């Protein structure tokens, strides 16, 4: 069965590593970057098709808000679902992020199983 | 104001001759020197015929420099002259104007100051207007008070934003290590179910190490908060806005180390603010 490739955008190296390992164990291919600038660079140059982007919000260089804006403006990338995984209070930013084009919003810390379920739901709704 | 107008009108009738040195002037001076505000009286032509001492003190001009002058007066600053003149003409051109105006006047030194001018007209026996007067209140102190109140409110607002930012930053700094701990624990759980490869054991070891590291990180944050909590003024102090991407842990660590150092040197609990760049201490 083909494994979906996820792009994980997270500036905390430890969290990036543990999430990446957990997602790989859960059956995904994972590419990792530490900020929005690197994410855009990778998305625009990688030959691998990214199925879903998981991104933090507060990051150096380019934050998650700007990353979503750039992704939604790019006709080659704007169909990719974006899942926000952030330490910021969910209720405060959820509506704003949804308006910007995010597809889901989860607040840290979160169980791996919850994250995986959310990813699967988004990927399935993307197929439909 | 009404009483003052009536009084002036009565005096006007009794002392038709407005020449300085007359009895009416002595009487007016006696009363008008006693009031807190500046007072200026002009005749029907707009010529200044009386000013009280308070008005002279405000403007810095002597009575001689002010009397017998016609508008524009020397204490009308160039930049406001047009507006003041228009009000002045409006007031002396009609009866019963009872309104206050905020202007900036100019002292003899050139310094601008804020005034509240309440003009009035004098009519005698319902005849034509005989003259006009103005109570001029120096608003400098009130302006300063309002400015300080405004600054205090702004500071309060800033402080409120700073508090929110601090709480947000603290929440962020706690949630990220907690996320690492939770994900590492979940990962170990997964590995436990498939403990077949060497790689699994490496990931498991790494995950345990991550959990320990993140717990230490959280303890560091808590230590920093406890030290800061000793400062009773921390919530009313200028707490640094933690820019996105800045590490609260690093800030707290630096603060902790510097305060420990100061405490060692002074044998007292330091009360230094996070943003106290000058290194001053609050008592």
CSV table of C-alpha atoms in Angstrom, one decimal:
chain,number,residue,atom,x,y,z
A,1,UNK,CA,0.0,0.0,0.0
A,2,UNK,CA,1.3,3.4,-0.9
A,3,UNK,CA,2.4,5.5,2.0
A,4,UNK,CA,1.3,9.1,2.2
A,5,UNK,CA,4.1,11.6,2.6
A,6,UNK,CA,3.6,14.2,5.3
A,7,UNK,CA,5.6,17.4,5.6
A,8,UNK,CA,6.2,18.3,9.3
A,9,UNK,CA,7.1,21.9,10.0
A,10,UNK,CA,8.2,22.4,13.6
A,11,UNK,CA,11.0,24.4,15.1
A,12,UNK,CA,11.5,22.3,18.2
A,13,UNK,CA,14.0,19.7,17.2
A,14,UNK,CA,13.0,17.2,19.9
A,15,UNK,CA,9.4,17.5,19.1
A,16,UNK,CA,10.0,17.2,15.4
A,17,UNK,CA,12.1,14.1,15.9
A,18,UNK,CA,9.6,12.3,18.2
A,19,UNK,CA,6.6,13.3,16.0
A,20,UNK,CA,8.4,12.2,12.9
A,21,UNK,CA,9.3,8.8,14.5
A,22,UNK,CA,5.8,8.3,15.8
A,23,UNK,CA,4.2,9.1,12.4
A,24,UNK,CA,6.6,6.8,10.6
A,25,UNK,CA,5.7,4.1,13.0
A,26,UNK,CA,2.1,4.8,12.1
A,27,UNK,CA,2.7,4.2,8.4
A,28,UNK,CA,3.6,7.6,7.0
A,29,UNK,CA,6.6,8.9,5.1
A,30,UNK,CA,7.7,12.1,6.9
A,31,UNK,CA,9.8,15.0,5.6
A,32,UNK,CA,10.8,17.5,8.2
A,33,UNK,CA,11.8,21.2,8.2
A,34,UNK,CA,12.2,23.8,10.9
A,35,UNK,CA,10.4,26.8,9.6
A,36,UNK,CA,8.1,28.2,6.9
A,37,UNK,CA,10.8,29.3,4.6
A,38,UNK,CA,12.3,25.8,4.5
A,39,UNK,CA,8.9,24.3,4.1
A,40,UNK,CA,8.1,26.4,1.0
A,41,UNK,CA,11.5,25.7,-0.5
A,42,UNK,CA,11.0,21.9,0.0
A,43,UNK,CA,7.4,22.0,-1.3
A,44,UNK,CA,8.4,23.8,-4.5
A,45,UNK,CA,11.4,21.7,-5.2
A,46,UNK,CA,10.6,18.2,-4.0
A,47,UNK,CA,9.8,15.6,-6.6
A,48,UNK,CA,7.8,13.8,-3.9
A,49,UNK,CA,4.2,14.7,-3.7
A,50,UNK,CA,3.3,15.9,-0.2
A,51,UNK,CA,-0.2,14.6,0.9
A,52,UNK,CA,-0.5,16.8,4.0
A,53,UNK,CA,1.3,19.5,5.9
A,54,UNK,CA,1.5,19.6,9.6
A,55,UNK,CA,2.8,22.9,10.8
A,56,UNK,CA,3.5,24.8,14.0
A,57,UNK,CA,2.5,28.4,14.2
A,58,UNK,CA,5.3,30.2,16.2
A,59,UNK,CA,8.4,29.6,14.3
A,60,UNK,CA,11.4,31.8,13.3
A,61,UNK,CA,11.9,33.2,9.8
A,62,UNK,CA,8.4,32.4,8.6
A,63,UNK,CA,5.6,31.5,11.0
A,64,UNK,CA,2.7,29.2,10.4
A,65,UNK,CA,0.3,32.0,9.4
A,66,UNK,CA,2.5,33.2,6.6
A,67,UNK,CA,3.2,29.7,5.5
A,68,UNK,CA,-0.5,29.0,5.1
A,69,UNK,CA,-1.0,32.2,3.2
A,70,UNK,CA,1.8,31.4,0.8
A,71,UNK,CA,0.6,27.8,0.3
A,72,UNK,CA,-2.9,29.0,-0.5
A,73,UNK,CA,-1.6,31.5,-2.9
A,74,UNK,CA,0.4,29.0,-4.8
A,75,UNK,CA,-1.7,27.2,-7.4
A,76,UNK,CA,0.6,24.1,-7.3
A,77,UNK,CA,0.3,23.8,-3.5
A,78,UNK,CA,-3.1,25.2,-2.6
A,79,UNK,CA,-4.9,21.8,-2.6
A,80,UNK,CA,-2.7,20.3,0.1
A,81,UNK,CA,-4.5,20.0,3.4
A,82,UNK,CA,-2.8,21.9,6.3
A,83,UNK,CA,-3.1,20.7,9.9
A,84,UNK,CA,-2.0,23.2,12.5
A,85,UNK,CA,-0.3,21.7,15.5
A,86,UNK,CA,0.4,24.5,18.0
A,87,UNK,CA,1.0,25.4,21.6
A,88,UNK,CA,-1.2,28.5,21.2
A,89,UNK,CA,-4.6,28.5,22.7
A,90,UNK,CA,-6.9,26.8,20.2
A,91,UNK,CA,-10.0,28.9,20.6
A,92,UNK,CA,-8.2,32.2,20.1
A,93,UNK,CA,-6.8,31.5,16.6
A,94,UNK,CA,-9.0,28.7,15.2
A,95,UNK,CA,-11.4,30.9,13.2
A,96,UNK,CA,-8.7,33.1,11.9
A,97,UNK,CA,-6.6,30.1,10.8
A,98,UNK,CA,-9.6,28.4,9.2
A,99,UNK,CA,-10.3,31.6,7.2
A,100,UNK,CA,-6.7,31.7,6.1
A,101,UNK,CA,-7.1,28.1,4.7
A,102,UNK,CA,-6.1,25.7,7.5
A,103,UNK,CA,-8.0,22.5,7.4
A,104,UNK,CA,-7.6,21.4,11.1
A,105,UNK,CA,-6.2,22.7,14.3
A,106,UNK,CA,-4.8,20.7,17.2
A,107,UNK,CA,-3.3,22.0,20.4
A,108,UNK,CA,-0.2,20.6,21.9
A,109,UNK,CA,0.3,18.3,23.7
A,110,UNK,CA,-1.6,15.7,21.8
A,111,UNK,CA,-1.7,11.9,21.8
A,112,UNK,CA,-0.1,10.4,18.7
A,113,UNK,CA,-3.2,8.4,18.1
A,114,UNK,CA,-5.4,11.5,18.0
A,115,UNK,CA,-3.0,13.1,15.5
A,116,UNK,CA,-2.9,10.1,13.3
A,117,UNK,CA,-6.7,9.9,13.3
A,118,UNK,CA,-7.0,13.5,12.3
A,119,UNK,CA,-4.4,13.1,9.5
A,120,UNK,CA,-6.3,10.0,8.2
A,121,UNK,CA,-9.6,11.9,8.3
A,122,UNK,CA,-8.1,14.8,6.4
A,123,UNK,CA,-6.5,12.5,3.8
A,124,UNK,CA,-9.8,10.7,3.3
A,125,UNK,CA,-11.8,13.9,2.8
A,126,UNK,CA,-9.2,15.0,0.4
A,127,UNK,CA,-9.7,11.9,-1.7
A,128,UNK,CA,-13.4,12.4,-1.9
B,1,UNK,CA,-20.2,83.7,34.9
B,2,UNK,CA,-23.7,85.3,34.8
B,3,UNK,CA,-23.0,87.0,38.1
B,4,UNK,CA,-19.7,88.3,36.9
B,5,UNK,CA,-21.3,89.6,33.8
B,6,UNK,CA,-24.0,91.4,35.7
B,7,UNK,CA,-21.5,92.8,38.1
B,8,UNK,CA,-19.4,94.2,35.3
B,9,UNK,CA,-22.4,95.6,33.6
B,10,UNK,CA,-23.4,97.4,36.8
B,11,UNK,CA,-20.0,98.8,37.2
B,12,UNK,CA,-20.0,99.9,33.6
B,13,UNK,CA,-23.2,101.9,34.1
B,14,UNK,CA,-21.8,103.6,37.2
B,15,UNK,CA,-18.5,104.3,35.6
B,16,UNK,CA,-19.2,105.3,32.1
B,17,UNK,CA,-15.8,106.7,31.6
B,18,UNK,CA,-13.5,103.8,31.0
B,19,UNK,CA,-10.3,105.8,31.3
B,20,UNK,CA,-7.8,104.0,33.5
B,21,UNK,CA,-7.3,105.6,36.9
B,22,UNK,CA,-11.0,106.0,37.5
B,23,UNK,CA,-12.7,104.6,40.5
B,24,UNK,CA,-14.4,101.8,38.6
B,25,UNK,CA,-10.9,100.5,37.8
B,26,UNK,CA,-9.9,100.4,41.4
B,27,UNK,CA,-13.0,98.5,42.3
B,28,UNK,CA,-12.7,96.1,39.4
B,29,UNK,CA,-9.1,95.5,40.2
B,30,UNK,CA,-10.0,94.7,43.8
B,31,UNK,CA,-12.4,92.0,42.8
B,32,UNK,CA,-10.8,90.7,39.6
B,33,UNK,CA,-7.3,90.4,41.1
B,34,UNK,CA,-8.7,88.0,43.6
B,35,UNK,CA,-9.9,85.4,41.1
B,36,UNK,CA,-7.9,82.4,40.1
B,37,UNK,CA,-8.2,82.8,36.4
B,38,UNK,CA,-6.8,85.4,34.1
B,39,UNK,CA,-9.2,88.1,33.2
B,40,UNK,CA,-9.1,90.5,30.3
B,41,UNK,CA,-11.6,93.2,29.3
B,42,UNK,CA,-11.8,94.9,25.9
B,43,UNK,CA,-13.9,97.8,24.9
B,44,UNK,CA,-16.4,97.8,22.0
B,45,UNK,CA,-13.6,98.3,19.5
B,46,UNK,CA,-11.7,95.3,20.9
B,47,UNK,CA,-9.1,97.4,22.6
B,48,UNK,CA,-7.7,95.9,25.8
B,49,UNK,CA,-8.7,98.1,28.7
B,50,UNK,CA,-8.1,95.8,31.7
B,51,UNK,CA,-6.2,92.7,32.6
B,52,UNK,CA,-5.7,91.3,36.0
B,53,UNK,CA,-2.4,90.2,37.6
B,54,UNK,CA,-3.1,86.6,37.0
B,55,UNK,CA,-3.4,87.1,33.3
B,56,UNK,CA,-0.1,89.0,33.3
B,57,UNK,CA,1.5,86.1,35.2
B,58,UNK,CA,0.2,83.6,32.7
B,59,UNK,CA,1.3,85.4,29.6
B,60,UNK,CA,4.5,86.8,31.0
B,61,UNK,CA,3.6,90.3,29.6
B,62,UNK,CA,3.3,93.3,31.9
B,63,UNK,CA,0.1,95.2,32.2
B,64,UNK,CA,1.6,98.0,30.2
B,65,UNK,CA,2.5,95.7,27.4
B,66,UNK,CA,-1.0,94.3,27.2
B,67,UNK,CA,-3.2,97.4,27.7
B,68,UNK,CA,-4.5,99.5,24.9
B,69,UNK,CA,-3.6,96.9,22.3
B,70,UNK,CA,-5.9,95.7,19.6
B,71,UNK,CA,-6.1,92.2,18.2
B,72,UNK,CA,-4.2,90.3,17.2
B,73,UNK,CA,-2.7,90.3,20.7
B,74,UNK,CA,0.9,89.3,21.3
B,75,UNK,CA,-0.1,86.2,23.2
B,76,UNK,CA,-1.9,84.7,20.3
B,77,UNK,CA,0.6,82.4,18.7
B,78,UNK,CA,1.0,82.7,14.9
B,79,UNK,CA,-0.2,79.1,14.3
B,80,UNK,CA,-3.5,79.6,16.2
B,81,UNK,CA,-4.0,83.3,15.4
B,82,UNK,CA,-6.6,82.7,12.7
B,83,UNK,CA,-8.8,80.5,14.8
B,84,UNK,CA,-8.6,82.6,17.9
B,85,UNK,CA,-9.3,85.8,15.9
B,86,UNK,CA,-12.3,84.2,14.4
B,87,UNK,CA,-13.7,83.3,17.8
B,88,UNK,CA,-12.8,86.7,19.1
B,89,UNK,CA,-14.6,88.5,16.3
B,90,UNK,CA,-17.5,86.1,16.7
B,91,UNK,CA,-17.8,86.9,20.4
B,92,UNK,CA,-17.6,90.6,20.2
B,93,UNK,CA,-19.9,90.6,17.2
B,94,UNK,CA,-22.8,89.1,19.0
B,95,UNK,CA,-24.5,89.1,22.4
B,96,UNK,CA,-24.7,86.5,25.0
B,97,UNK,CA,-22.0,84.1,23.8
B,98,UNK,CA,-21.5,81.7,26.7
B,99,UNK,CA,-19.2,79.0,25.6
B,100,UNK,CA,-15.7,77.9,26.5
B,101,UNK,CA,-12.9,77.5,24.0
B,102,UNK,CA,-9.6,75.6,24.2
B,103,UNK,CA,-6.7,77.4,22.6
B,104,UNK,CA,-3.0,77.5,22.9
B,105,UNK,CA,-1.7,80.9,24.0
B,106,UNK,CA,1.9,82.1,23.9
B,107,UNK,CA,3.9,83.4,26.8
B,108,UNK,CA,6.2,86.3,26.3
B,109,UNK,CA,9.0,83.8,26.3
B,110,UNK,CA,7.5,82.1,23.2
B,111,UNK,CA,6.4,79.1,25.2
B,112,UNK,CA,3.0,77.8,24.2
B,113,UNK,CA,0.5,76.9,26.8
B,114,UNK,CA,-3.0,75.5,26.8
B,115,UNK,CA,-5.9,77.7,28.0
B,116,UNK,CA,-9.6,77.5,28.4
B,117,UNK,CA,-11.2,80.8,27.4
B,118,UNK,CA,-14.7,81.7,28.5
B,119,UNK,CA,-15.7,84.9,26.8
B,120,UNK,CA,-18.7,87.1,27.6
B,121,UNK,CA,-20.2,90.3,26.4
B,122,UNK,CA,-21.3,93.3,28.4
B,123,UNK,CA,-24.5,95.0,27.5
B,124,UNK,CA,-25.9,97.9,29.5
B,125,UNK,CA,-29.6,98.5,29.9
B,126,UNK,CA,-30.3,96.2,27.0
B,127,UNK,CA,-28.4,98.6,24.8
B,128,UNK,CA,-25.7,97.6,22.4
B,129,UNK,CA,-22.7,95.7,23.5
B,130,UNK,CA,-20.3,97.9,25.4
B,131,UNK,CA,-17.4,95.6,25.6
B,132,UNK,CA,-16.3,92.0,26.0
B,133,UNK,CA,-14.3,90.1,28.6
B,134,UNK,CA,-12.7,86.7,28.9
B,135,UNK,CA,-11.9,84.5,31.7
B,136,UNK,CA,-8.7,82.7,30.8
B,137,UNK,CA,-7.8,79.6,32.7
B,138,UNK,CA,-4.2,78.3,32.4
B,139,UNK,CA,-4.7,74.6,31.6
B,140,UNK,CA,-1.0,73.6,31.9
B,141,UNK,CA,-1.4,71.8,35.1
B,142,UNK,CA,-4.6,70.1,34.0
B,143,UNK,CA,-2.9,69.1,30.7
B,144,UNK,CA,0.0,67.7,32.6
B,145,UNK,CA,-2.4,65.8,34.8
B,146,UNK,CA,-4.4,64.5,31.8
B,147,UNK,CA,-1.1,63.6,30.2
B,148,UNK,CA,0.0,61.7,33.2
B,149,UNK,CA,-3.4,60.0,33.5
B,150,UNK,CA,-3.1,59.1,29.8
B,151,UNK,CA,0.4,57.7,30.2
B,152,UNK,CA,-0.8,55.7,33.3
B,153,UNK,CA,-3.7,54.3,31.3
B,154,UNK,CA,-1.4,53.5,28.3
B,155,UNK,CA,1.1,51.8,30.7
B,156,UNK,CA,-1.8,49.8,32.3
B,157,UNK,CA,-2.8,48.7,28.8
B,158,UNK,CA,0.7,47.8,27.9
B,159,UNK,CA,1.1,45.9,31.1
B,160,UNK,CA,-2.0,44.0,30.4
B,161,UNK,CA,-0.7,43.1,27.0
B,162,UNK,CA,2.6,42.1,28.5
B,163,UNK,CA,0.9,39.9,31.1
B,164,UNK,CA,-1.1,38.2,28.3
B,165,UNK,CA,2.1,37.7,26.3
B,166,UNK,CA,3.9,36.3,29.3
B,167,UNK,CA,1.1,33.9,30.0
B,168,UNK,CA,1.0,33.0,26.3
B,169,UNK,CA,4.7,32.5,26.2
B,170,UNK,CA,4.7,30.4,29.4
B,171,UNK,CA,1.9,28.3,28.0
B,172,UNK,CA,3.8,27.8,24.8
B,173,UNK,CA,7.0,26.9,26.7
B,174,UNK,CA,5.1,24.3,28.8
B,175,UNK,CA,3.1,22.8,26.0
B,176,UNK,CA,6.0,22.1,23.7
B,177,UNK,CA,8.0,20.0,26.1
B,178,UNK,CA,4.8,18.3,27.3
B,179,UNK,CA,4.1,17.4,23.6
B,180,UNK,CA,7.6,15.9,23.3
B,181,UNK,CA,7.0,13.9,26.5
B,182,UNK,CA,3.6,12.7,25.4
B,183,UNK,CA,4.7,11.8,21.9
B,184,UNK,CA,7.8,10.0,23.2
B,185,UNK,CA,5.7,8.0,25.6
B,186,UNK,CA,3.3,7.1,22.8
B,187,UNK,CA,6.2,6.1,20.6
B,188,UNK,CA,7.6,3.9,23.3
B,189,UNK,CA,4.1,2.3,23.5
B,190,UNK,CA,4.2,1.6,19.8
B,191,UNK,CA,7.7,0.2,20.0
B,192,UNK,CA,6.6,-2.0,22.9
B,193,UNK,CA,4.1,-3.7,20.6
B,194,UNK,CA,6.7,-4.3,17.8
B,195,UNK,CA,10.0,-4.7,19.7
B,196,UNK,CA,11.6,-6.6,16.8
B,197,UNK,CA,14.3,-4.3,15.4
B,198,UNK,CA,17.5,-2.8,16.6
B,199,UNK,CA,16.2,0.5,15.3
B,200,UNK,CA,13.2,0.2,17.6
B,201,UNK,CA,15.5,-0.1,20.6
B,202,UNK,CA,17.5,3.0,19.6
B,203,UNK,CA,14.3,5.0,19.1
B,204,UNK,CA,13.1,3.8,22.5
B,205,UNK,CA,16.3,4.8,24.2
B,206,UNK,CA,16.2,8.2,22.4
B,207,UNK,CA,12.6,8.7,23.4
B,208,UNK,CA,13.4,8.0,27.1
B,209,UNK,CA,16.3,10.5,26.9
B,210,UNK,CA,14.0,13.1,25.3
B,211,UNK,CA,11.5,12.6,28.2
B,212,UNK,CA,14.2,13.2,30.8
B,213,UNK,CA,15.6,16.2,28.9
B,214,UNK,CA,12.1,17.8,28.6
B,215,UNK,CA,11.3,17.2,32.3
B,216,UNK,CA,14.6,19.0,33.1
B,217,UNK,CA,13.5,21.8,30.8
B,218,UNK,CA,10.2,22.1,32.5
B,219,UNK,CA,11.9,22.1,35.9
B,220,UNK,CA,14.2,24.9,34.6
B,221,UNK,CA,11.2,26.9,33.6
B,222,UNK,CA,9.5,26.4,37.0
B,223,UNK,CA,12.7,27.4,38.8
B,224,UNK,CA,12.8,30.6,36.8
B,225,UNK,CA,9.2,31.3,37.6
B,226,UNK,CA,9.7,30.7,41.3
B,227,UNK,CA,12.6,33.1,41.4
B,228,UNK,CA,10.6,35.7,39.5
B,229,UNK,CA,7.7,35.0,41.8
B,230,UNK,CA,9.9,36.3,44.7
B,231,UNK,CA,9.7,39.7,43.1
B,232,UNK,CA,6.3,41.0,44.3
B,233,UNK,CA,6.4,43.6,41.7
B,234,UNK,CA,6.9,41.3,38.7
B,235,UNK,CA,3.3,41.7,37.6
B,236,UNK,CA,3.5,45.4,37.7
B,237,UNK,CA,7.0,45.7,36.2
B,238,UNK,CA,8.0,46.1,32.7
B,239,UNK,CA,8.1,42.5,31.7
B,240,UNK,CA,9.9,41.9,28.5
B,241,UNK,CA,7.6,41.1,25.5
B,242,UNK,CA,8.9,37.8,24.4
B,243,UNK,CA,9.2,38.0,20.7
B,244,UNK,CA,7.9,35.1,18.8
B,245,UNK,CA,10.7,32.6,18.4
B,246,UNK,CA,12.5,33.8,21.5
B,247,UNK,CA,13.1,31.2,24.1
B,248,UNK,CA,11.5,31.8,27.4
B,249,UNK,CA,13.6,29.1,28.9
B,250,UNK,CA,16.8,30.9,27.8
B,251,UNK,CA,15.5,34.3,29.1
B,252,UNK,CA,14.5,32.7,32.4
B,253,UNK,CA,17.8,30.9,32.7
B,254,UNK,CA,19.8,34.1,32.0
B,255,UNK,CA,17.6,36.0,34.5
B,256,UNK,CA,18.0,33.2,37.1
B,257,UNK,CA,21.8,33.2,36.7
B,258,UNK,CA,22.1,37.0,36.9
B,259,UNK,CA,19.9,37.2,39.9
B,260,UNK,CA,21.7,34.4,41.7
B,261,UNK,CA,25.0,36.3,41.0
B,262,UNK,CA,23.5,39.5,42.4
B,263,UNK,CA,22.1,37.7,45.4
B,264,UNK,CA,25.5,36.2,46.1
B,265,UNK,CA,27.1,39.6,45.9
B,266,UNK,CA,24.6,41.5,48.0
B,267,UNK,CA,23.2,38.7,50.2
B,268,UNK,CA,19.7,40.0,49.4
B,269,UNK,CA,16.9,38.7,47.3
B,270,UNK,CA,17.3,40.6,44.0
B,271,UNK,CA,14.3,42.4,42.6
B,272,UNK,CA,15.5,43.1,39.2
B,273,UNK,CA,13.0,43.3,36.3
B,274,UNK,CA,13.3,41.1,33.3
B,275,UNK,CA,13.8,44.1,31.1
B,276,UNK,CA,15.8,46.2,33.4
B,277,UNK,CA,18.5,46.9,30.8
B,278,UNK,CA,20.1,49.6,32.9
B,279,UNK,CA,20.6,47.1,35.6
B,280,UNK,CA,18.9,49.2,38.2
B,281,UNK,CA,17.2,47.5,41.1
B,282,UNK,CA,13.8,48.2,42.6
B,283,UNK,CA,13.7,48.6,46.3
